[in-house]
Short mmCIF file of C-alpha atoms in Angstrom, two decimals:
data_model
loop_
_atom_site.label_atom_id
_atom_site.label_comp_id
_atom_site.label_asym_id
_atom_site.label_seq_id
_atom_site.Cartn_x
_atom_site.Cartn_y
_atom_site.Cartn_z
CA UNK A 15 0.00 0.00 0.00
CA UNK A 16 1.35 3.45 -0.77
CA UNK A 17 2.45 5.60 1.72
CA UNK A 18 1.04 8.67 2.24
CA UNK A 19 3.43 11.54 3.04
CA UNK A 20 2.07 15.25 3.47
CA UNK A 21 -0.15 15.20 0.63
CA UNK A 22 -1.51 13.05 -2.02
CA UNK A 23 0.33 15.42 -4.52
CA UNK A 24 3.41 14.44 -2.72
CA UNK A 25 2.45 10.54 -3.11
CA UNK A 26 1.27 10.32 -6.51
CA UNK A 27 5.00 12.23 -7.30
CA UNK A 28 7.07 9.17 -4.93
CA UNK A 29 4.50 6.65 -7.12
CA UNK A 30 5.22 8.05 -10.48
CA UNK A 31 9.12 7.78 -9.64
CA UNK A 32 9.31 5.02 -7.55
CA UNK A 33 6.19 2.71 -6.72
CA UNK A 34 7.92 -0.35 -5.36
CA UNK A 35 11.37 1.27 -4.11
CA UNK A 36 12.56 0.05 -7.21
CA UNK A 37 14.66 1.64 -10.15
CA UNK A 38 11.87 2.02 -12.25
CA UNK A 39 12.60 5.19 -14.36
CA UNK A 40 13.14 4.64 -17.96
CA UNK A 41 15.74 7.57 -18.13
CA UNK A 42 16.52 9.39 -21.77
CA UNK A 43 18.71 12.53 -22.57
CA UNK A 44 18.59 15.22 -24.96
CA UNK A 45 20.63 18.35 -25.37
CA UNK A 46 18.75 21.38 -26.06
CA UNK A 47 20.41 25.01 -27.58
CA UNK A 48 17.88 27.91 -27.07
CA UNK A 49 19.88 30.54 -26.78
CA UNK A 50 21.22 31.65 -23.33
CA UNK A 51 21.09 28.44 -21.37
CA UNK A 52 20.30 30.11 -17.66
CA UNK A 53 16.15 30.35 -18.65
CA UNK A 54 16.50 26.84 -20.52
CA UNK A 55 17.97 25.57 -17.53
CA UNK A 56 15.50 27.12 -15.47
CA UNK A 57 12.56 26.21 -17.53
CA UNK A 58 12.58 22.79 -17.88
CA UNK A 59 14.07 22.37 -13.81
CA UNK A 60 9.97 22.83 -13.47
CA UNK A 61 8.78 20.10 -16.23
CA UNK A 62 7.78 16.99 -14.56
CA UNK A 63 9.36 13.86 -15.17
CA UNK A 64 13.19 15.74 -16.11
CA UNK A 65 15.01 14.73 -13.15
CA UNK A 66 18.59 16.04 -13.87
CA UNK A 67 19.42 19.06 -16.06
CA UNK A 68 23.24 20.54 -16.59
CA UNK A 69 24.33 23.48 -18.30
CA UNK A 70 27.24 23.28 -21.34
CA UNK A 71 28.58 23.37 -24.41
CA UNK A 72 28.11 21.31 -27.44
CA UNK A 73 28.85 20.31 -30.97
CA UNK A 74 31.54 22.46 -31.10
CA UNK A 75 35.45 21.57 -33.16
CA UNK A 76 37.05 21.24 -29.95
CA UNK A 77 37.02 18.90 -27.03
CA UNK A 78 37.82 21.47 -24.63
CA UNK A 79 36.16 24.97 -24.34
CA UNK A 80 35.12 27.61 -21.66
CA UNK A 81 32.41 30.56 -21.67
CA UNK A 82 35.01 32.90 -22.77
CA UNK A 83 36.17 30.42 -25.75
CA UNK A 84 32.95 29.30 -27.54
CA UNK A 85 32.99 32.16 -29.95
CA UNK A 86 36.13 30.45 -31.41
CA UNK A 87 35.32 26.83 -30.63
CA UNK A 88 31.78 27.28 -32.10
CA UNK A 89 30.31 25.51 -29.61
CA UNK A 90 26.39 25.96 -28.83
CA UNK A 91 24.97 26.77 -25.31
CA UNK A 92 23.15 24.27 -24.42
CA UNK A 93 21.17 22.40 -21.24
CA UNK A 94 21.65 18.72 -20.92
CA UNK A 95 17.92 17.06 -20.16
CA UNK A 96 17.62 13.69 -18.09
CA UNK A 97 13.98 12.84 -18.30
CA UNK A 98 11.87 9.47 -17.14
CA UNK A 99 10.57 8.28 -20.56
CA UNK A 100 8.14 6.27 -18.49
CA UNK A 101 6.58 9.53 -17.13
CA UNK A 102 7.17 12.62 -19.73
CA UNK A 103 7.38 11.38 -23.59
CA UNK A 104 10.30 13.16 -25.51
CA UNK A 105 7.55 14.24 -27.68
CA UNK A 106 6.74 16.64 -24.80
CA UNK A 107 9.99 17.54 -23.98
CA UNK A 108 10.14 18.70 -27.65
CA UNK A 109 7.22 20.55 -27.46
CA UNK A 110 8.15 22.45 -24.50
CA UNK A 111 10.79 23.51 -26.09
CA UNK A 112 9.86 24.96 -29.09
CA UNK A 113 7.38 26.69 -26.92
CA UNK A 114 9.81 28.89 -25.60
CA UNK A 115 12.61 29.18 -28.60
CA UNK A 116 11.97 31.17 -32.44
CA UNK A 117 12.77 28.32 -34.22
CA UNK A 118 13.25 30.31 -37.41
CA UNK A 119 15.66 32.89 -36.14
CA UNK A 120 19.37 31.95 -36.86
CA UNK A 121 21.93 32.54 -34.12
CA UNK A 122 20.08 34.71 -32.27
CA UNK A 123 17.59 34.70 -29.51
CA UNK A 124 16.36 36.85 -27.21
CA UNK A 125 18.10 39.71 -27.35
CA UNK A 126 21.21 37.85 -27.40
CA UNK A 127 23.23 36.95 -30.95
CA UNK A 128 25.71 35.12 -31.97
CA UNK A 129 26.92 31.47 -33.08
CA UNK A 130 26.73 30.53 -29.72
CA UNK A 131 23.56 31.24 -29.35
CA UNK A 132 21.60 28.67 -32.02
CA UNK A 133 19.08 26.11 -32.02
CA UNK A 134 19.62 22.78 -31.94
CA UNK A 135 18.52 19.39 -30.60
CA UNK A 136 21.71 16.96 -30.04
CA UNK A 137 21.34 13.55 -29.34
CA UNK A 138 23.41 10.57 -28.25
CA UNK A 139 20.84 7.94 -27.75
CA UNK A 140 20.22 6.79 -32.08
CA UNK A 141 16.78 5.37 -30.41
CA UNK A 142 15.37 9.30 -30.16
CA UNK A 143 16.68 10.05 -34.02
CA UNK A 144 14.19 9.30 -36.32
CA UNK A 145 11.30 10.62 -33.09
CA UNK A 146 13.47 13.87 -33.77
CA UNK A 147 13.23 14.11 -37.14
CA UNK A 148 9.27 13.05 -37.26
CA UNK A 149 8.65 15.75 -35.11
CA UNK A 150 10.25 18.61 -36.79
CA UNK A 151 8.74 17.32 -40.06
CA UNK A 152 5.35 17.77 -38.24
CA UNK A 153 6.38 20.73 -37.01
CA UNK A 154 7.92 22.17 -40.55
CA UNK A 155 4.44 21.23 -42.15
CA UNK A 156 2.51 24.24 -40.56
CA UNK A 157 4.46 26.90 -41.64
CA UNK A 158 6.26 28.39 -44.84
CA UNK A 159 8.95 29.72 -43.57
CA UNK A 160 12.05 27.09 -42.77
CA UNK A 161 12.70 25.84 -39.21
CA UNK A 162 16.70 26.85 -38.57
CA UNK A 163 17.03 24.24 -35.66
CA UNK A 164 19.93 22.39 -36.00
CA UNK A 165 19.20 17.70 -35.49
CA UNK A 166 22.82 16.46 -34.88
CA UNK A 167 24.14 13.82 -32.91
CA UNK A 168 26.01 14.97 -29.91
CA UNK A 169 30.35 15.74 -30.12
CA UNK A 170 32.45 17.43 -28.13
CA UNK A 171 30.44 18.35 -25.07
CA UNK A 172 31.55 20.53 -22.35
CA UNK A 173 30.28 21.18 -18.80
CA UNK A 174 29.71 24.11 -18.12
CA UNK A 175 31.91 26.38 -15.28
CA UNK A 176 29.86 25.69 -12.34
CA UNK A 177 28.90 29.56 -11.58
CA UNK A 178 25.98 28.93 -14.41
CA UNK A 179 24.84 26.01 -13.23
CA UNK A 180 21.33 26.82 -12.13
CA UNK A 181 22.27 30.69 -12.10
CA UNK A 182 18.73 31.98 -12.12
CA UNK A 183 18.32 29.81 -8.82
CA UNK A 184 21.28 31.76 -7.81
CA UNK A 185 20.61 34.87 -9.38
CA UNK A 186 16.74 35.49 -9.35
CA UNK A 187 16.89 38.69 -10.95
CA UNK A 188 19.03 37.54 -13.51
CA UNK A 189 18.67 37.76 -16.97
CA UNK A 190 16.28 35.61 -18.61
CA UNK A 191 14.53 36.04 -21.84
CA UNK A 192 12.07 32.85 -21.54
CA UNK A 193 9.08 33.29 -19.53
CA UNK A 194 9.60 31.00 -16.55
CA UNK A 195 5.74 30.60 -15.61
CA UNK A 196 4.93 29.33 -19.12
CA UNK A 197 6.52 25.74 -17.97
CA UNK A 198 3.39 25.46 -15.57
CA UNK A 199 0.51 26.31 -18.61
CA UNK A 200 -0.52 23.63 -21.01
CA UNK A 201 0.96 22.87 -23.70
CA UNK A 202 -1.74 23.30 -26.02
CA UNK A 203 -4.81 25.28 -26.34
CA UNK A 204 -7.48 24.01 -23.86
CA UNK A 205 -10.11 26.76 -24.86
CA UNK A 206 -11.35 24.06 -27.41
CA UNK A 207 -12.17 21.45 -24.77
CA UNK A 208 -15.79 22.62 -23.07
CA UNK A 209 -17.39 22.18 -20.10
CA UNK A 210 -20.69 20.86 -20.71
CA UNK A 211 -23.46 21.42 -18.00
CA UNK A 212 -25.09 18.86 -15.68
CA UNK A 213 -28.05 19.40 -17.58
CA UNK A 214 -26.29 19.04 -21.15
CA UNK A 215 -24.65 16.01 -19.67
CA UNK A 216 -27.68 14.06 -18.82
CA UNK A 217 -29.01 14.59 -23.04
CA UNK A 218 -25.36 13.81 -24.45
CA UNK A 219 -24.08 10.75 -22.17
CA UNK A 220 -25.34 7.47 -21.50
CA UNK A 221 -26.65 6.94 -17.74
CA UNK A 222 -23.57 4.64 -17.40
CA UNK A 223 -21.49 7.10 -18.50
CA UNK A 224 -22.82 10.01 -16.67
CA UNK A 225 -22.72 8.11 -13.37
CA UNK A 226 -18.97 6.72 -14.03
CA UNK A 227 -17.62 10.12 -14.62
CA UNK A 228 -19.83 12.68 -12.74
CA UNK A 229 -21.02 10.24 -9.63
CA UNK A 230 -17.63 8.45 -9.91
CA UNK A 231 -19.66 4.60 -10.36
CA UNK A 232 -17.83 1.73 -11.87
CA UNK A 233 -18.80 0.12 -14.87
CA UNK A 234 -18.97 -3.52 -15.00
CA UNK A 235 -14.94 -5.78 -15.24
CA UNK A 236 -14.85 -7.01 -19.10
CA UNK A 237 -17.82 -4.61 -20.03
CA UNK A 238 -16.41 -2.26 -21.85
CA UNK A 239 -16.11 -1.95 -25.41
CA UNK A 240 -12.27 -0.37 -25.10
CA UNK A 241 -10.88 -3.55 -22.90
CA UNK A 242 -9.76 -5.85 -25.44
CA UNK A 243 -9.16 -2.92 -27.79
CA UNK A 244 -6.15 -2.37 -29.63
CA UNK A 245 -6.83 -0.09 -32.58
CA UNK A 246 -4.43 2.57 -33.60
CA UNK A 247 -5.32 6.42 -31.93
CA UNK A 248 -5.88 8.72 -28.89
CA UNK A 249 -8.58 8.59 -25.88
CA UNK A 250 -10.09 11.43 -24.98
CA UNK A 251 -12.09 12.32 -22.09
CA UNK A 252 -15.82 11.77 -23.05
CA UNK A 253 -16.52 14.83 -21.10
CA UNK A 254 -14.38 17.70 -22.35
CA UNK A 255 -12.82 15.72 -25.65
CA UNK A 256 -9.46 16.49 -24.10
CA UNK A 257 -6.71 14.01 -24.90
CA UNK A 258 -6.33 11.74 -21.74
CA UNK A 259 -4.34 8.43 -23.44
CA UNK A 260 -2.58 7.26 -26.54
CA UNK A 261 -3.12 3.67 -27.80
CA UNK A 262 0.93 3.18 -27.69
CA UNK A 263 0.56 3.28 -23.48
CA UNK A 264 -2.51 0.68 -23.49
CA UNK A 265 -2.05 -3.15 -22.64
CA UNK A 266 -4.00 -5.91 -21.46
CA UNK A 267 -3.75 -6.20 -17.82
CA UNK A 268 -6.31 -8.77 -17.52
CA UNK A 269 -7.87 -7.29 -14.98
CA UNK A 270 -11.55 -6.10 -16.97
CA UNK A 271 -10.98 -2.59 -17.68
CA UNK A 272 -9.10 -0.25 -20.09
CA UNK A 273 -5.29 -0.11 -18.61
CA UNK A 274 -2.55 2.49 -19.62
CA UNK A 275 0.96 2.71 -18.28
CA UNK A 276 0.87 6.71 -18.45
CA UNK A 277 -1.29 9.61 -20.04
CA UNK A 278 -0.30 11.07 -22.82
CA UNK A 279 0.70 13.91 -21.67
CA UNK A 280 1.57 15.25 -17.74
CA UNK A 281 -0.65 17.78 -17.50
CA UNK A 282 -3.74 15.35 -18.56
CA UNK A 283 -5.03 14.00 -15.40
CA UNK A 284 -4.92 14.51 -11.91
CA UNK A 285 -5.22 12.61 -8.63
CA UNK A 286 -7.03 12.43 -5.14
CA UNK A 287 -6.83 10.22 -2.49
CA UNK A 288 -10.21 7.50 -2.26
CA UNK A 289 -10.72 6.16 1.03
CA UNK A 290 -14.04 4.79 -0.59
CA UNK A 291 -15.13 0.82 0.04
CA UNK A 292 -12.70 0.28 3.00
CA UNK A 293 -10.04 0.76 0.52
CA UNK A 294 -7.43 3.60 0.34
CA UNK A 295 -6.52 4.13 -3.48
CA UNK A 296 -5.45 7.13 -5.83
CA UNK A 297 -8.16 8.40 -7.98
CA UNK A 298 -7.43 9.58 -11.29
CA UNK A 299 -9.49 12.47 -13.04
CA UNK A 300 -9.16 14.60 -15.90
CA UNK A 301 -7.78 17.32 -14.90
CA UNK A 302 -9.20 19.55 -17.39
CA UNK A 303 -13.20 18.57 -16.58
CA UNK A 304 -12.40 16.87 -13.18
CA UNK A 305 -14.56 13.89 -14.43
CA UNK A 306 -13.59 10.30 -12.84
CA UNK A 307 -11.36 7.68 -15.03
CA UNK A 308 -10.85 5.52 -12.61
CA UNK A 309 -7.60 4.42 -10.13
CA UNK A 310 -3.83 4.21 -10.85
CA UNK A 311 -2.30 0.87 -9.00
CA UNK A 312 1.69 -0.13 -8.83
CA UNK A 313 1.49 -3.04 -10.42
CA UNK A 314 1.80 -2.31 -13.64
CA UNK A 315 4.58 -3.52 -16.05
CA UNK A 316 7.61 -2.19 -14.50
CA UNK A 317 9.95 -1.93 -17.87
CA UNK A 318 7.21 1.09 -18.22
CA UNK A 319 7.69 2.45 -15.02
CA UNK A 320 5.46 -0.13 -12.65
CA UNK A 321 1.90 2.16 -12.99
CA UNK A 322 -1.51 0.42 -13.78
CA UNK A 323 -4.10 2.83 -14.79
CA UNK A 324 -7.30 0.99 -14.47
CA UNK A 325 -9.83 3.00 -16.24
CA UNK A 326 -13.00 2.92 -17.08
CA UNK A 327 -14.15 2.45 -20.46
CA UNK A 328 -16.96 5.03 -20.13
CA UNK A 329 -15.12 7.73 -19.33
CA UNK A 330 -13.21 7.63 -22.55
CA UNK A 331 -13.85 8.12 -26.44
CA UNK A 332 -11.64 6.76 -28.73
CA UNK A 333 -10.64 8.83 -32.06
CA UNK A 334 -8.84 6.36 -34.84
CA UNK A 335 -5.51 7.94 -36.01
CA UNK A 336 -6.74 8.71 -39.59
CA UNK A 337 -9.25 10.48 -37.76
CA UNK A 338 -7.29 12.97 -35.42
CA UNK A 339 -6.73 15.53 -38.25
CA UNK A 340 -10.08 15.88 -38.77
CA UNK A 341 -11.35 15.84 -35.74
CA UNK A 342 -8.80 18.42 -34.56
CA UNK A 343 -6.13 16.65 -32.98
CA UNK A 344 -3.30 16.71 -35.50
CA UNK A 345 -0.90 17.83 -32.27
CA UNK A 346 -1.14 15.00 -30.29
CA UNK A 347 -0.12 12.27 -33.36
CA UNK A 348 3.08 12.69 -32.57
CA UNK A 349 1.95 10.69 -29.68
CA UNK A 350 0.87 7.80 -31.07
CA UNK A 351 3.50 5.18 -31.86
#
């Protein structure tokens, strides 16, 4: 049984990281240049699931550089990411950061310029390559003008003098042209995703499926039409429509309901503690309509990070990938494996 700290908040953080005392993050690197690496640095310290970042140089024609020598080096600032794959997809990573770079401006952001100072996503792991590329071809396919971030493999990387390591935790007042508070807004544009009213609810859902997600029932083990389903595509919350799981984080538990690993993306659901039925278990919501899914459980498959999220099949609607663009979730394919 878990055990509870302070706060469920705290709890649900110490099961996502570690549900059995076990090693169970599935930890991935990147190395991100977006400019001045303090506000990188301090942007993604706040994303959950990055558990390590470091400040440096990279991809430079040297082995050895300093602050004072990249300009002849050519090495790119840059902030080395450590992230639990079982926790935050690198999809997100990616998308947080081209949240907070131009990625068509070349050697210069901010208001700072120079060589030093450009784009690019470095990688030493040939697993997150072609995810890389996929995503900046997504990315590239919105807009006309050409995306000047630079996809190499990582060479020649330097840590950085340990005065700018975390320096705006040092230095609050420093300089920092990334806004810090974006990291805690979502990712993408939940104006879209409406509220429906009790009353509206009552016309638009089945009775099952208004009393699973607004009375927080249970439907049925094996009852649901999404159990034994393994179709290609995104779940959203049958409430809001908000994107809640991708089909590449469902698997059979054999246990009668709907089971994911993780949501699709960290800011999808959210979590309260149920004392309900003589039991004490995690509830897991949406947290954009605060509907119930169902529970999350440690027992899931621990080469995905040990969670079980036992949901119910009412709760959720299921859009086909060669649906999403249509249906207005071209975003979130990225997502789906």
């Amino acid at each position: 049984m878990i055990k509870y700290i302070t706060t469920i908040i705290l709890a649900i953080t110490a099961l996502m990281a570690n549900p059995k005392g076990e090693n169970m993050s599935n930890l991935k690197e990147i190395y991100l240049g977006g400019g001045c690496f303090w506000g990188t640095q301090g942007y993604f310290d706040r994303i959950k699931g990055v558990e390590f970042t470091q400040v440096g140089y990279a991809n430079g024609k040297s082995k050895d550089t300093s602050y004072y020598e990249i300009s002849n080096t050519d090495h790119a600032e840059v902030v080395r990411v450590k992230f639990n794959a079982n926790v935050v997809d690198i999809n997100e990573i990616l998308e947080h950061y081209f949240r907070i770079i131009d990625p068509f401006s070349i050697n210069k952001q901010g208001n700072d310029i120079g060589r030093q100072y450009r784009t690019g996503i470095y990688y030493n792991d040939e697993s997150l390559k072609p995810i890389i590329i996929e995503f900046i071809r997504a990315k590239q396919a919105k807009f006309d003008k050409k995306i000047a971030v630079e996809i190499e493999p990582l060479k020649n990387y330097v840590e950085a003098e340990e005065y700018h390591q975390k320096y705006l935790e040092k230095n609050p007042n420093g300089y920092c042209h990334i806004d810090l508070n974006l990291a805690n807004k979502s990712l993408y544009d939940e104006s879209k995703f409406k509220l429906p009213s009790k009353d509206e609810l009552k016309k638009t859902l089945s009775d099952l499926e208004y009393r699973v997600t607004q009375e927080k029932a249970t439907e049925r083990p094996y009852s649901s039409k999404y159990d034994k389903f393994d179709e290609r595509g995104i779940y959203v919350d049958i409430v809001s429509k908000k994107p809640l799981f991708s089909s590449s984080d469902k698997y059979d538990a054999g246990c009668g309901w709907p089971s994911f690993t993780k949501p699709i993306t960290t800011d999808a659901t959210s979590y309260n503690r149920d004392l309900s039925y003589g039991m004490d278990r995690i509830e897991v919501t949406s947290r954009q309509s605060g509907s119930h899914l169902g529970h999350v459980f440690d027992d899931g498959p621990s080469d995905k990070g040990g969670l079980r999220y036992c949901i119910n099949g009412a709760s959720l609607e299921f859009i086909p990938y060669d649906e999403m663009d249509k249906r207005g979730y071209s975003e979130y394919k990225v997502y789906v494996k």
